[in-house]
Amino acid sequence: MSISLLVIYTGGTIGMVKDRETGALHPFNFENIYKMMPVLENFDYTIDGITLTPLIDSSNVSPAFWIKLAEVIEANYGNYDGFVVLHGTDTMAYSASMLSFMLENLNKPVIFTGSQLPMGVVRTDGRDNFINAIEIAAARVDDTPLVPEVAIYFENKLLRGNRTNKFNAENFNAFLSGNFPPLAEVGVYIKYNESVILKPNFRNLKVHTSLDTNIAILKLFPGISETVVNAVLNIEGLKGVILETYGAGNAPTDEWFIEALSDAINHGIIIYNVTQCKGGSVDMGKYETSVALEKIGLVGGYDITTESAAAKMMFLLGQGFPIDEVKQLLQTSLRGELNT
Ligand code: ASP
């Protein structure tokens, strides 16, 4: 039985081609994909395409976009063996994180990819990224997909989507997964790191489309003022804050600061302690500068990325769980997004 894949084209640099007359970049028409990349015909797979309109620069990604994308995957889930999502790189880490939470019991590959140079440029990295993403989405052992999770393929590496950040705006090597090894590395061979790839659970896909955006990200810096902290913590309707702390989850010990956080927690706001570092874990209580944070009830994010923390909070708050359950789930790995 031939493998069938659905490519979902959402926009971003990867889809740009040059207008022959004006030289300006504009999004390509997916119908012409075989004309543009005749190499695709060498694959033994059926490759269909869907264009999500309007095509967007990924800086315009929104919850409505995530819902649309999840619904397209849900509607086509029974008809395809795997999915490749062509997406701008700027917010790809957020989208891959969010889709990992929205798609519960995912048993098929959803591989995001994009590029730093447009497909219509001779030196593009898009062609290799696209071809390898296709190959990975189709990879199976017997009848079971090798990568039944949401992942990002970029410049020779397959990374778990909810473990990534975009860390370089120019290099072809643009994504980092500071706390989790690559799911696969690509050279002459595609070497899958099978021991770390999530295992399929063979349950039915459950798509969650209720998201709550009443969250904020507050990044600490030396000199941060009481006015700024209070302005964020007193936003009307606020339910959760990702507090980007230093190192292993440390923060200033000023009384006004601890009191502001404590007041917010007493008013039912969840404060999620996530490190500014790209590798390593939050460990509240290790240093004196985090003892009070633990005492007043901040929720430790372990080694989660900010992108994944934001997605997870919007997802959990959207499910309407009681606050204690949200706090507990924030400290539990749901899709391999953190290690405790
Ligand atoms: N601004 C573009 C986007 O994220 C950049 C890219 O695709 O790499 O849509």
Short mmCIF file of C-alpha atoms and ligand atoms in Angstrom, two decimals:
data_model
loop_
_atom_site.label_atom_id
_atom_site.label_comp_id
_atom_site.label_asym_id
_atom_site.label_seq_id
_atom_site.Cartn_x
_atom_site.Cartn_y
_atom_site.Cartn_z
CA MET A 1 0.00 0.00 0.00
CA SER A 2 1.45 3.31 -1.02
CA ILE A 3 2.06 5.91 1.67
CA SER A 4 0.10 9.11 1.41
CA LEU A 5 1.13 12.42 2.89
CA LEU A 6 -0.60 15.74 3.21
CA VAL A 7 1.49 18.89 2.92
CA ILE A 8 -0.15 21.87 4.60
CA TYR A 9 1.26 25.10 3.29
CA THR A 10 0.74 28.03 5.65
CA GLY A 11 3.15 30.69 4.35
CA GLY A 12 6.56 31.93 5.51
CA THR A 13 9.79 32.34 3.59
CA ILE A 14 9.85 28.74 2.33
CA GLY A 15 6.95 29.38 -0.01
CA MET A 16 8.34 32.46 -1.68
CA VAL A 17 9.29 32.51 -5.34
CA LYS A 18 10.58 35.36 -7.50
CA ASP A 19 8.29 37.00 -9.96
CA ARG A 20 9.97 36.58 -13.36
CA GLU A 21 9.19 40.12 -14.41
CA THR A 22 9.51 42.21 -11.28
CA GLY A 23 11.94 40.04 -9.29
CA ALA A 24 9.76 40.52 -6.20
CA LEU A 25 9.11 37.61 -3.85
CA HIS A 26 5.58 36.26 -3.63
CA PRO A 27 4.05 33.02 -2.28
CA PHE A 28 4.06 30.08 -4.68
CA ASN A 29 1.00 28.26 -5.85
CA PHE A 30 1.04 24.81 -4.31
CA GLU A 31 -0.53 23.31 -7.42
CA ASN A 32 2.79 23.97 -9.18
CA ILE A 33 4.85 22.10 -6.61
CA TYR A 34 5.78 19.27 -8.97
CA LYS A 35 6.76 21.78 -11.63
CA MET A 36 8.97 23.60 -9.15
CA MET A 37 10.40 20.49 -7.54
CA PRO A 38 10.27 17.68 -10.13
CA VAL A 39 12.41 15.64 -7.72
CA LEU A 40 9.24 15.00 -5.70
CA GLU A 41 8.01 12.71 -8.46
CA ASN A 42 10.78 10.27 -7.55
CA PHE A 43 9.09 9.57 -4.25
CA ASP A 44 6.96 6.50 -4.16
CA TYR A 45 4.35 8.33 -2.07
CA THR A 46 1.15 10.11 -2.87
CA ILE A 47 1.70 13.74 -1.87
CA ASP A 48 -1.30 16.01 -1.71
CA GLY A 49 -1.28 19.66 -0.74
CA ILE A 50 -3.60 22.05 1.03
CA THR A 51 -3.03 25.79 1.24
CA LEU A 52 -4.26 27.52 4.39
CA THR A 53 -5.56 30.87 3.31
CA PRO A 54 -4.60 33.56 3.82
CA LEU A 55 -0.92 32.61 3.59
CA ILE A 56 0.85 34.36 6.43
CA ASP A 57 4.20 35.49 7.63
CA SER A 58 4.39 33.47 10.84
CA SER A 59 4.63 36.66 12.90
CA ASN A 60 0.88 36.78 12.30
CA VAL A 61 0.23 33.35 13.82
CA SER A 62 -2.68 33.46 16.27
CA PRO A 63 -4.84 31.01 18.22
CA ALA A 64 -7.35 31.14 15.34
CA PHE A 65 -4.58 29.93 13.01
CA TRP A 66 -3.65 27.07 15.36
CA ILE A 67 -7.28 26.00 15.56
CA LYS A 68 -7.59 26.04 11.76
CA LEU A 69 -4.41 23.98 11.40
CA ALA A 70 -5.50 21.45 14.03
CA GLU A 71 -8.88 21.13 12.35
CA VAL A 72 -7.31 20.49 8.94
CA ILE A 73 -5.20 17.71 10.49
CA GLU A 74 -8.27 16.29 12.23
CA ALA A 75 -10.38 16.35 9.06
CA ASN A 76 -7.66 14.57 7.08
CA TYR A 77 -6.27 12.32 9.80
CA GLY A 78 -7.92 9.14 8.55
CA ASN A 79 -6.86 9.66 4.95
CA TYR A 80 -3.14 10.28 5.33
CA ASP A 81 -0.17 8.53 6.93
CA GLY A 82 1.63 11.71 7.85
CA PHE A 83 1.60 15.49 7.61
CA VAL A 84 4.21 18.08 6.64
CA VAL A 85 3.49 21.66 7.67
CA LEU A 86 5.30 24.40 5.73
CA HIS A 87 5.46 27.31 8.14
CA GLY A 88 7.47 30.48 8.69
CA THR A 89 10.38 30.03 11.05
CA ASP A 90 9.75 33.04 13.31
CA THR A 91 7.02 31.43 15.41
CA MET A 92 7.42 27.81 14.33
CA ALA A 93 8.52 26.78 17.85
CA TYR A 94 5.29 28.23 19.29
CA SER A 95 3.09 26.55 16.67
CA ALA A 96 4.81 23.17 16.97
CA SER A 97 4.51 23.39 20.77
CA MET A 98 0.85 24.34 20.60
CA LEU A 99 -0.07 21.64 18.08
CA SER A 100 1.64 19.04 20.28
CA PHE A 101 -0.80 19.92 23.08
CA MET A 102 -3.88 20.29 20.87
CA LEU A 103 -3.40 16.91 19.19
CA GLU A 104 -3.87 14.39 21.99
CA ASN A 105 -3.13 10.73 21.14
CA LEU A 106 -1.27 11.72 17.98
CA ASN A 107 -0.12 8.53 16.33
CA LYS A 108 1.10 9.97 13.03
CA PRO A 109 3.96 12.32 12.16
CA VAL A 110 3.29 16.05 11.98
CA ILE A 111 6.56 17.50 10.72
CA PHE A 112 6.97 21.27 10.59
CA THR A 113 9.58 22.74 8.31
CA GLY A 114 10.44 26.03 6.65
CA SER A 115 13.52 27.80 5.40
CA GLN A 116 15.75 30.80 5.81
CA LEU A 117 15.99 31.41 2.05
CA PRO A 118 12.92 31.31 -0.19
CA MET A 119 12.28 28.22 -2.28
CA GLY A 120 12.59 30.36 -5.40
CA VAL A 121 16.20 31.30 -4.63
CA VAL A 122 18.96 29.07 -6.06
CA ARG A 123 20.78 28.57 -2.74
CA THR A 124 17.58 27.85 -0.81
CA ASP A 125 17.67 25.59 2.22
CA GLY A 126 13.95 25.01 1.66
CA ARG A 127 14.36 22.24 -0.90
CA ASP A 128 16.45 20.00 1.39
CA ASN A 129 14.28 20.77 4.40
CA PHE A 130 11.12 19.95 2.48
CA ILE A 131 12.44 16.71 0.95
CA ASN A 132 13.77 15.41 4.26
CA ALA A 133 10.58 16.36 6.09
CA ILE A 134 8.63 14.33 3.52
CA GLU A 135 10.95 11.35 3.92
CA ILE A 136 10.63 11.51 7.72
CA ALA A 137 6.83 11.90 7.66
CA ALA A 138 6.67 8.76 5.53
CA ALA A 139 9.16 6.67 7.55
CA ARG A 140 7.68 3.52 9.07
CA VAL A 141 8.73 0.35 10.76
CA ASP A 142 6.38 -2.35 9.53
CA ASP A 143 3.12 -0.44 9.56
CA THR A 144 3.88 1.96 12.38
CA PRO A 145 5.17 5.51 11.79
CA LEU A 146 8.66 6.07 13.12
CA VAL A 147 7.94 9.58 14.40
CA PRO A 148 4.37 9.76 15.73
CA GLU A 149 4.79 13.23 17.18
CA VAL A 150 4.92 16.92 16.34
CA ALA A 151 8.48 17.71 15.31
CA ILE A 152 10.50 20.36 13.51
CA TYR A 153 12.87 19.34 10.73
CA PHE A 154 15.50 21.93 10.02
CA GLU A 155 19.04 21.78 8.61
CA ASN A 156 19.88 18.12 9.18
CA LYS A 157 18.09 17.71 12.47
CA LEU A 158 14.70 16.52 13.56
CA LEU A 159 13.76 18.09 16.90
CA ARG A 160 10.79 17.57 19.19
CA GLY A 161 8.64 20.61 18.41
CA ASN A 162 7.84 21.54 22.00
CA ARG A 163 11.55 21.53 22.92
CA THR A 164 12.70 24.11 20.40
CA ASN A 165 13.52 27.81 20.08
CA LYS A 166 14.46 29.75 16.98
CA PHE A 167 17.90 30.96 18.03
CA ASN A 168 19.36 32.32 14.81
CA ALA A 169 17.77 34.73 12.35
CA GLU A 170 20.23 34.04 9.51
CA ASN A 171 21.97 30.68 9.77
CA PHE A 172 20.49 27.66 8.07
CA ASN A 173 20.91 26.03 11.45
CA ALA A 174 18.18 28.12 13.08
CA PHE A 175 16.63 25.93 15.77
CA LEU A 176 17.91 24.81 19.12
CA SER A 177 16.69 22.09 21.41
CA GLY A 178 18.81 22.82 24.44
CA ASN A 179 17.31 20.26 26.77
CA PHE A 180 16.45 17.35 24.54
CA PRO A 181 18.47 15.36 21.99
CA PRO A 182 17.52 15.34 18.29
CA LEU A 183 14.91 12.76 17.31
CA ALA A 184 16.92 12.14 14.16
CA GLU A 185 20.07 13.38 12.45
CA VAL A 186 20.35 13.51 8.71
CA GLY A 187 23.45 12.93 6.64
CA VAL A 188 23.98 10.16 4.11
CA TYR A 189 21.57 8.20 6.29
CA ILE A 190 18.66 9.37 8.39
CA LYS A 191 19.61 8.15 11.85
CA TYR A 192 16.59 7.95 14.10
CA ASN A 193 17.19 8.17 17.81
CA GLU A 194 14.40 5.70 18.46
CA SER A 195 14.91 5.50 22.20
CA VAL A 196 13.82 9.13 22.67
CA ILE A 197 10.98 9.31 20.13
CA LEU A 198 7.49 9.09 21.67
CA LYS A 199 5.79 5.75 21.22
CA PRO A 200 2.37 5.54 19.57
CA ASN A 201 -0.50 4.72 21.96
CA PHE A 202 -2.94 3.64 19.19
CA ARG A 203 -5.81 5.57 20.82
CA ASN A 204 -8.11 7.79 18.80
CA LEU A 205 -6.94 11.29 18.04
CA LYS A 206 -8.56 13.90 20.26
CA VAL A 207 -8.26 17.49 19.07
CA HIS A 208 -8.55 20.28 21.65
CA THR A 209 -9.49 23.62 20.18
CA SER A 210 -10.28 25.60 23.28
CA LEU A 211 -7.43 27.97 24.16
CA ASP A 212 -7.26 30.77 26.71
CA THR A 213 -4.95 33.69 25.92
CA ASN A 214 -5.25 35.43 29.30
CA ILE A 215 -1.57 34.96 30.01
CA ALA A 216 1.55 37.12 30.00
CA ILE A 217 5.29 36.56 29.76
CA LEU A 218 7.35 38.63 32.15
CA LYS A 219 11.10 38.52 31.56
CA LEU A 220 13.26 39.62 34.46
CA PHE A 221 16.22 41.94 33.98
CA PRO A 222 18.38 43.70 36.52
CA GLY A 223 16.66 47.04 37.12
CA ILE A 224 13.11 45.87 36.43
CA SER A 225 10.84 48.32 38.25
CA GLU A 226 7.96 47.84 40.61
CA THR A 227 5.77 49.75 38.14
CA VAL A 228 6.48 47.30 35.34
CA VAL A 229 5.95 44.21 37.51
CA ASN A 230 2.71 45.57 38.95
CA ALA A 231 1.44 46.70 35.56
CA VAL A 232 1.73 43.13 34.28
CA LEU A 233 0.42 41.36 37.36
CA ASN A 234 -2.63 43.64 37.53
CA ILE A 235 -3.82 43.11 33.95
CA GLU A 236 -7.56 42.55 34.07
CA GLY A 237 -8.59 38.96 33.48
CA LEU A 238 -5.02 37.67 33.78
CA LYS A 239 -4.90 33.99 34.72
CA GLY A 240 -1.28 32.97 34.26
CA VAL A 241 2.18 34.47 33.99
CA ILE A 242 5.31 32.87 32.66
CA LEU A 243 8.03 34.44 34.77
CA GLU A 244 11.33 34.17 32.91
CA THR A 245 13.82 33.98 35.74
CA TYR A 246 17.60 33.74 35.87
CA GLY A 247 19.61 30.51 35.86
CA ALA A 248 18.07 27.73 37.92
CA GLY A 249 14.90 29.78 38.56
CA ASN A 250 16.30 32.68 40.57
CA ALA A 251 14.93 36.20 41.02
CA PRO A 252 15.55 39.35 43.07
CA THR A 253 14.78 39.01 46.76
CA ASP A 254 13.38 42.57 47.16
CA GLU A 255 10.40 42.65 49.44
CA TRP A 256 8.23 44.61 46.97
CA PHE A 257 8.88 41.99 44.30
CA ILE A 258 8.05 38.94 46.42
CA GLU A 259 4.98 40.72 47.76
CA ALA A 260 3.72 41.58 44.27
CA LEU A 261 4.05 37.95 43.19
CA SER A 262 2.50 36.66 46.39
CA ASP A 263 -0.50 39.01 46.02
CA ALA A 264 -1.05 37.85 42.45
CA ILE A 265 -0.92 34.18 43.52
CA ASN A 266 -3.40 34.88 46.32
CA HIS A 267 -5.71 36.37 43.68
CA GLY A 268 -5.63 33.09 41.75
CA ILE A 269 -2.98 33.96 39.15
CA ILE A 270 -0.65 31.08 38.30
CA ILE A 271 3.00 32.08 38.13
CA TYR A 272 5.10 29.62 36.16
CA ASN A 273 8.84 29.81 36.81
CA VAL A 274 10.74 29.23 33.55
CA THR A 275 14.45 29.88 33.09
CA GLN A 276 15.89 32.40 30.63
CA CYS A 277 18.68 29.88 29.91
CA LYS A 278 18.51 27.80 26.75
CA GLY A 279 19.63 24.69 28.59
CA GLY A 280 19.21 23.37 32.11
CA SER A 281 16.38 23.33 34.56
CA VAL A 282 14.57 25.40 37.19
CA ASP A 283 15.29 24.12 40.66
CA MET A 284 13.55 26.33 43.20
CA GLY A 285 15.18 26.29 46.61
CA LYS A 286 18.68 25.53 45.30
CA TYR A 287 19.78 29.14 45.77
CA GLU A 288 18.68 31.62 48.40
CA THR A 289 17.31 33.75 45.54
CA SER A 290 14.58 31.22 44.80
CA VAL A 291 13.61 30.03 48.28
CA ALA A 292 10.91 32.69 48.68
CA LEU A 293 9.52 31.97 45.22
CA GLU A 294 8.91 28.37 46.20
CA LYS A 295 7.42 29.40 49.53
CA ILE A 296 4.85 31.77 48.05
CA GLY A 297 3.72 29.15 45.53
CA LEU A 298 5.34 29.71 42.15
CA VAL A 299 5.00 26.67 39.91
CA GLY A 300 8.36 25.31 38.74
CA GLY A 301 8.69 24.76 34.98
CA TYR A 302 11.73 22.45 35.16
CA ASP A 303 13.45 22.53 31.73
CA ILE A 304 10.50 23.70 29.61
CA THR A 305 11.07 26.38 26.97
CA THR A 306 9.22 29.68 27.16
CA GLU A 307 7.51 28.88 23.84
CA SER A 308 6.23 25.58 25.16
CA ALA A 309 5.29 27.08 28.53
CA ALA A 310 3.15 29.74 26.84
CA ALA A 311 1.45 27.17 24.62
CA LYS A 312 0.87 24.79 27.52
CA MET A 313 -0.67 27.49 29.71
CA MET A 314 -3.06 28.65 26.97
CA PHE A 315 -3.98 25.02 26.35
CA LEU A 316 -4.50 24.02 30.01
CA LEU A 317 -6.41 27.18 30.91
CA GLY A 318 -8.57 26.61 27.83
CA GLN A 319 -9.60 23.19 29.13
CA GLY A 320 -11.20 24.81 32.16
CA PHE A 321 -9.45 22.59 34.72
CA PRO A 322 -9.51 23.73 38.36
CA ILE A 323 -6.49 25.86 39.21
CA ASP A 324 -4.77 23.16 41.30
CA GLU A 325 -5.01 20.72 38.45
CA VAL A 326 -3.55 23.26 36.02
CA LYS A 327 -0.66 23.79 38.46
CA GLN A 328 -0.08 20.09 38.75
CA LEU A 329 -0.25 19.49 34.98
CA LEU A 330 2.19 22.37 34.38
CA GLN A 331 4.73 20.30 36.31
CA THR A 332 3.93 17.06 34.51
CA SER A 333 5.16 16.03 31.09
CA LEU A 334 2.13 15.72 28.79
CA ARG A 335 3.86 15.45 25.38
CA GLY A 336 7.51 15.09 26.31
CA GLU A 337 7.89 18.87 26.79
CA LEU A 338 9.75 18.71 30.12
CA ASN A 339 11.84 16.48 32.32
CA THR A 340 11.21 16.62 36.04
N1 ASP B 1 9.15 36.10 8.69
C1 ASP B 1 9.16 34.76 8.12
C2 ASP B 1 8.09 33.94 8.84
O1 ASP B 1 8.30 33.52 9.93
C3 ASP B 1 10.51 34.16 8.28
C4 ASP B 1 10.62 32.74 7.79
O2 ASP B 1 9.75 32.15 7.23
O3 ASP B 1 11.69 32.19 7.98
O4 ASP B 1 7.05 33.74 8.28
#
